[in-house]
Short mmCIF file of C-alpha atoms in Angstrom, two decimals:
data_model
loop_
_atom_site.label_atom_id
_atom_site.label_comp_id
_atom_site.label_asym_id
_atom_site.label_seq_id
_atom_site.Cartn_x
_atom_site.Cartn_y
_atom_site.Cartn_z
CA MET A 1 92.01 87.43 105.43
CA THR A 2 95.14 88.06 103.67
CA ALA A 3 96.62 91.54 102.83
CA LEU A 4 98.56 92.37 99.89
CA LEU A 5 102.06 93.73 100.79
CA PHE A 6 104.24 95.67 97.84
CA LEU A 7 107.51 95.40 98.11
CA SER A 8 110.57 97.27 96.37
CA ALA A 9 114.27 97.63 97.45
CA THR A 10 116.23 100.67 97.18
CA LEU A 11 120.11 101.01 97.18
CA ALA A 12 122.00 104.32 97.45
CA GLY A 13 118.60 105.98 96.11
CA SER A 14 118.16 103.62 92.88
CA THR A 15 115.37 101.46 92.69
CA LEU A 16 116.05 97.82 92.45
CA GLY A 17 112.89 96.69 91.34
CA GLN A 18 109.81 94.74 92.94
CA LEU A 19 110.63 91.90 95.34
CA PRO A 20 108.17 89.13 94.44
CA ILE A 21 106.57 87.49 97.59
CA ASP A 22 107.58 83.94 97.27
CA ARG A 23 104.99 82.49 99.79
CA GLU A 24 103.01 82.97 102.57
CA LEU A 25 102.75 80.98 105.89
CA SER A 26 99.74 81.26 108.11
CA LYS A 27 99.93 79.91 111.31
CA GLU A 28 97.35 77.37 113.17
CA GLY A 29 97.08 76.95 116.91
CA ALA A 30 98.77 79.89 118.05
CA SER A 31 97.13 82.90 119.12
CA SER A 32 97.49 85.98 116.29
CA GLU A 33 96.59 88.71 119.44
CA SER A 34 99.38 91.12 119.97
CA ALA A 35 102.02 88.99 117.58
CA GLN A 36 105.69 90.38 118.47
CA GLY A 37 108.46 88.01 117.32
CA LEU A 38 109.50 85.56 114.88
CA ALA A 39 112.53 83.43 114.65
CA PHE A 40 113.75 79.83 113.10
CA GLY A 41 115.92 77.40 114.00
CA ASP A 42 116.12 73.19 113.88
CA ASP A 43 113.69 73.02 111.66
CA HIS A 44 111.06 74.80 113.68
CA TRP A 45 109.50 78.22 113.57
CA TYR A 46 109.16 80.14 117.05
CA TYR A 47 106.82 82.71 117.22
CA ALA A 48 105.85 85.07 120.34
CA ASN A 49 102.43 86.98 120.62
CA SER A 50 102.77 89.23 123.84
CA SER A 51 102.11 86.65 126.34
CA THR A 52 103.04 83.30 124.78
CA ILE A 53 106.08 81.81 123.14
CA TYR A 54 104.79 78.95 120.59
CA ARG A 55 107.05 76.13 118.45
CA LEU A 56 105.43 75.60 115.07
CA ASN A 57 106.57 72.95 112.49
CA SER A 58 108.77 74.12 109.29
CA GLU A 59 105.50 74.97 107.15
CA PHE A 60 104.22 77.44 110.07
CA ARG A 61 100.99 75.91 110.42
CA SER A 62 101.00 73.55 113.49
CA THR A 63 101.89 74.15 117.00
CA ASP A 64 103.22 71.11 119.00
CA ARG A 65 104.66 73.61 121.97
CA GLN A 66 104.49 76.40 123.97
CA MET A 67 105.36 78.44 127.07
CA ASP A 68 103.28 81.41 128.94
CA ILE A 69 105.63 84.14 130.05
CA SER A 70 103.73 84.90 133.16
CA LYS A 71 104.43 81.47 134.56
CA LEU A 72 107.89 81.68 134.09
CA ASP A 73 110.10 81.97 137.04
CA LEU A 74 111.71 85.34 136.20
CA GLY A 75 112.13 86.72 139.79
CA ALA A 76 108.99 89.31 139.32
CA ARG A 77 105.82 88.71 137.37
CA CYS A 78 106.13 89.52 133.90
CA GLU A 79 103.35 89.70 131.08
CA HIS A 80 104.50 90.96 128.07
CA ALA A 81 107.10 88.92 125.29
CA GLY A 82 108.56 91.35 122.84
CA GLY A 83 110.85 90.05 119.81
CA ILE A 84 112.41 86.78 119.50
CA ASP A 85 115.87 85.31 118.36
CA TYR A 86 117.23 82.00 117.66
CA PHE A 87 121.34 81.30 118.27
CA ALA A 88 123.14 78.30 118.92
CA ARG A 89 119.65 75.86 119.90
CA GLU A 90 118.41 78.88 122.06
CA ILE A 91 115.46 80.91 122.17
CA LEU A 92 115.93 84.48 123.30
CA VAL A 93 112.99 86.31 124.50
CA ALA A 94 112.79 90.37 125.11
CA VAL A 95 110.45 90.48 128.02
CA ASP A 96 109.25 93.57 130.09
CA SER A 97 105.85 94.98 131.88
CA CYS A 98 107.66 93.46 134.88
CA THR A 99 106.23 93.79 138.59
CA ASP A 100 110.03 95.18 139.23
CA GLU A 101 109.72 97.24 136.42
CA GLN A 102 112.98 95.80 134.64
CA ALA A 103 113.24 94.47 131.28
CA ARG A 104 114.46 91.08 130.65
CA LEU A 105 116.23 88.74 128.59
CA VAL A 106 114.92 84.98 129.04
CA VAL A 107 116.57 82.16 127.42
CA LEU A 108 114.62 79.07 126.38
CA ASP A 109 115.94 75.74 125.01
CA ASN A 110 114.34 74.58 121.78
CA GLU A 111 112.19 72.67 123.87
CA LEU A 112 110.83 76.03 125.26
CA ASN A 113 112.10 75.24 128.83
CA LEU A 114 113.45 78.19 130.77
CA MET A 115 117.29 78.13 131.06
CA ARG A 116 118.20 81.66 132.31
CA TRP A 117 117.09 85.03 132.76
CA ALA A 118 118.67 88.60 133.07
CA THR A 119 117.90 92.43 134.12
CA THR A 120 118.96 94.90 131.83
CA PRO A 121 118.73 97.99 133.73
CA ALA A 122 120.20 100.20 131.12
CA LEU A 123 117.25 99.69 128.79
CA LYS A 124 114.37 101.54 131.40
CA GLY A 125 112.09 98.39 131.67
CA SER A 126 111.39 98.12 128.32
CA MET A 127 112.83 95.52 125.58
CA PRO A 128 110.88 95.65 121.89
CA TRP A 129 113.22 93.25 120.51
CA VAL A 130 116.52 91.00 120.82
CA ALA A 131 119.00 90.07 118.38
CA VAL A 132 122.27 88.33 118.10
CA ASP A 133 125.15 89.20 115.33
CA PRO A 134 126.34 85.76 114.48
CA THR A 135 129.79 87.55 113.49
CA GLU A 136 130.51 88.21 117.22
CA ALA A 137 128.29 86.00 119.00
CA GLY A 138 129.22 87.06 122.55
CA TYR A 139 126.79 89.72 122.80
CA PHE A 140 122.75 90.38 122.28
CA TYR A 141 121.31 93.29 121.21
CA SER A 142 118.40 95.39 121.88
CA VAL A 143 117.28 98.75 121.01
CA HIS A 144 118.30 102.06 123.20
CA PRO A 145 115.38 104.03 125.10
CA ASN A 146 116.21 106.67 122.73
CA LYS A 147 115.31 105.07 119.58
CA LYS A 148 118.57 106.51 118.00
CA SER A 149 121.04 103.52 119.13
CA MET A 150 121.35 99.78 120.22
CA LEU A 151 123.02 98.39 123.09
CA ALA A 152 124.97 95.16 122.97
CA PHE A 153 124.95 93.30 126.61
CA PRO A 154 126.90 89.88 127.33
CA LEU A 155 125.19 86.74 126.36
CA GLY A 156 127.10 84.68 128.63
CA PHE A 157 125.68 85.52 131.94
CA SER A 158 124.82 83.75 135.31
CA PRO A 159 120.76 83.06 135.92
CA GLY A 160 119.49 86.41 137.69
CA SER A 161 122.33 88.76 136.64
CA ALA A 162 121.61 92.41 136.08
CA LEU A 163 123.64 93.35 132.58
CA MET A 164 125.44 96.08 132.13
CA ALA A 165 126.01 97.29 128.49
CA ALA A 166 128.91 96.30 126.60
CA LYS A 167 128.88 98.90 123.90
CA GLU A 168 126.67 101.15 121.82
CA VAL A 169 126.07 101.24 118.30
CA ALA A 170 124.60 104.71 116.90
CA PHE A 171 122.41 104.77 113.56
CA ASP A 172 123.32 106.99 111.24
CA VAL A 173 119.93 107.02 110.07
CA HIS A 174 117.05 106.47 112.40
CA PRO A 175 113.12 106.67 112.20
CA MET A 176 112.94 109.75 114.34
CA GLU A 177 114.51 111.68 111.40
CA VAL A 178 111.34 111.24 109.15
CA LEU A 179 108.59 109.96 111.17
CA SER A 180 107.09 111.70 114.26
CA HIS A 181 106.02 108.55 116.07
CA PHE A 182 106.74 105.15 115.02
CA TRP A 183 106.55 101.27 116.02
CA SER A 184 109.98 100.05 117.28
CA GLN A 185 109.15 96.45 116.49
CA GLY A 186 111.84 94.26 115.60
CA GLY A 187 114.98 93.41 114.11
CA ALA A 188 117.60 90.82 112.86
CA PHE A 189 121.30 90.28 111.81
CA ASP A 190 122.10 88.14 108.69
CA ARG A 191 125.03 85.69 108.89
CA GLU A 192 127.11 88.55 107.23
CA GLY A 193 126.57 91.12 110.42
CA ARG A 194 124.07 93.33 108.45
CA PHE A 195 121.22 94.45 110.91
CA PHE A 196 117.85 94.46 109.48
CA ARG A 197 115.39 96.83 111.54
CA VAL A 198 111.93 97.07 111.28
CA VAL A 199 110.19 100.37 110.81
CA ASP A 200 106.32 100.85 110.90
CA ASP A 201 104.79 104.41 110.73
CA ALA A 202 102.30 103.90 113.52
CA HIS A 203 99.89 107.06 111.83
CA GLN A 204 99.54 105.69 108.30
CA ASP A 205 99.01 102.50 106.19
CA HIS A 206 100.70 103.54 103.50
CA SER A 207 104.02 105.52 103.88
CA PRO A 208 107.35 105.37 102.02
CA HIS A 209 109.30 104.76 105.44
CA THR A 210 107.65 101.53 106.61
CA GLY A 211 109.49 98.49 105.78
CA ILE A 212 113.24 96.98 106.32
CA TRP A 213 115.98 99.37 106.89
CA ILE A 214 119.47 97.87 106.63
CA TYR A 215 122.58 98.66 108.26
CA GLU A 216 126.07 97.72 108.16
CA THR A 217 127.25 97.58 111.55
CA ASP A 218 130.73 98.30 113.38
CA ASP A 219 131.64 98.40 116.92
CA GLU A 220 130.22 102.21 117.01
CA ILE A 221 127.76 103.37 113.93
CA ALA A 222 125.46 100.83 112.30
CA ARG A 223 125.23 102.76 108.67
CA LYS A 224 121.83 102.66 106.54
CA THR A 225 122.72 100.96 103.24
CA GLU A 226 119.42 99.80 101.99
CA SER A 227 115.78 100.03 102.70
CA ILE A 228 112.82 97.94 101.54
CA PRO A 229 109.36 99.67 101.62
CA ILE A 230 106.56 97.73 102.42
CA SER A 231 103.60 99.28 101.84
CA TYR A 232 100.04 98.02 103.77
CA ASP A 233 97.37 99.52 101.30
CA PRO A 234 93.73 98.64 102.49
CA ASP A 235 92.37 100.17 99.01
CA GLN A 236 94.46 97.23 97.11
CA TRP A 237 93.03 94.11 98.66
CA VAL A 238 91.84 91.36 96.57
CA PRO A 239 88.35 91.21 96.47
CA LEU A 240 87.83 87.72 96.92
CA LEU A 241 90.15 87.53 99.56
CA CYS A 242 88.32 90.93 101.15
CA GLY A 243 84.84 89.49 100.65
CA PHE A 244 84.08 92.38 98.06
CA LYS A 245 84.12 94.75 101.05
CA GLN A 246 85.90 97.92 101.87
CA CYS A 247 88.90 96.87 104.53
CA LYS A 248 90.21 100.11 106.16
CA ARG A 249 91.90 98.40 109.61
CA ARG A 250 95.77 98.90 109.77
CA GLY A 251 97.89 96.04 109.11
CA GLU A 252 101.27 96.05 111.29
CA LEU A 253 104.84 94.68 110.07
CA GLU A 254 106.01 93.15 113.65
CA ASP A 255 109.43 91.07 113.44
CA VAL A 256 111.59 89.95 110.85
CA HIS A 257 114.21 86.89 110.30
CA VAL A 258 116.57 86.96 107.88
CA GLU A 259 118.16 83.87 106.29
CA ASN A 260 121.53 83.56 103.94
CA GLY A 261 121.65 80.82 101.18
CA MET A 262 123.69 80.10 98.06
CA GLY A 263 120.54 82.30 96.33
CA GLY A 264 120.96 85.25 98.37
CA VAL A 265 119.10 86.39 101.64
CA GLY A 266 115.64 85.06 102.31
CA ILE A 267 113.46 87.76 104.81
CA TYR A 268 110.98 86.70 106.41
CA VAL A 269 108.69 89.23 107.57
CA LEU A 270 105.55 88.80 110.64
CA PHE A 271 102.84 90.68 109.57
CA LEU A 272 99.53 91.31 111.43
CA ASN A 273 96.52 91.93 109.97
CA ASN A 274 93.91 94.16 112.30
CA GLU A 275 90.35 93.02 111.00
CA ALA A 276 87.20 93.92 112.55
CA ASP A 277 86.03 90.26 113.56
CA GLU A 278 89.61 88.59 114.11
CA ASP A 279 93.29 89.10 113.66
CA ASP A 280 95.05 87.07 111.61
CA VAL A 281 99.04 86.60 111.61
CA SER A 282 101.32 85.66 108.33
CA VAL A 283 104.64 85.27 107.58
CA MET A 284 105.72 86.75 103.86
CA SER A 285 108.78 85.77 102.51
CA PHE A 286 110.99 87.01 99.67
CA HIS A 287 114.45 86.89 98.49
CA ARG A 288 116.89 90.06 97.46
#
C-alpha cells in the first residue's frame, strides 16, 4: 500500500507552494515493523527498525547486510534502536530499552560491525534519534528528555564511556507549544548546519503541525525559520492503490535524511503506513 503525502513549505508565514514528490522508494528484504531510522552514505541506504539495522542498495530495494541490536555486546542487553545517522563512514545508532536503563550511542562501520558504544546518562534512558552537525563534527546530538532542547555529546570517545553533555541547544519553538502529544521521531542536519526535525502529531492523521520543522542553530539556540507540513490523509488515497476500500489506519513520519546539492536540498522522509493487513515503509523524496 502507498499513502499520498501532501507537502507544502512555509517561510516566515508565507506559502512557498507545493513541493512535488520526486520519487518513492520501497524496500524489500527488511522488516517494516516499528520503522525508526534512515541514513545514506557510500552509495548505500541504512535503515533501522526497532530491532535491526539494515544496509540496502542505492535504490532502497534490496538488503545485503543486517545487524540485530540484541546481538551486540553493549555491556547490557538492549532491545530498541531509534534514529540513525551516517558520518565519516560510520553509522551512528540511537539505542535504548537496555537492562541497565541507560540509553546508548552505538557506532558501527559501514559493514555494520560494532566499533564502539557509550552511555548517555543525561538522556534518562531514552534516545529517540541521533544527528551529527557536519559544521562541528566533534559532536552528536539527541533530544533532551524535556523535548524542548537538544544535547550535544562528544563524538570521539573510548568504548564503554559514560558521556557527559557538552552543551544544550534550546528550540525557540518546540512541538509542545502547539501539540498536547507528539512523537519525538527523527532529525538530521544539512551540510550548512540547519537542523531538520520530524514532528508527528500522535492524535491526528491530518494536522497542520505534522511535518519537517527547520531550524538555524548556534551554540545556544535553534531558531525555527521554516516548516514543511506533511499531511497523511486517509480520505485522499488513490482508489487503485487502496483497492477501492476506505483506508482509516494512521501513517507515521519516522525519520529524515537531508542531502545538499547543486539543485538545492534533497529531503528524504521515512514514512510508515500502518495498514490492517501489513506495514509498509517507504522513503518519499522531494527538493526545495
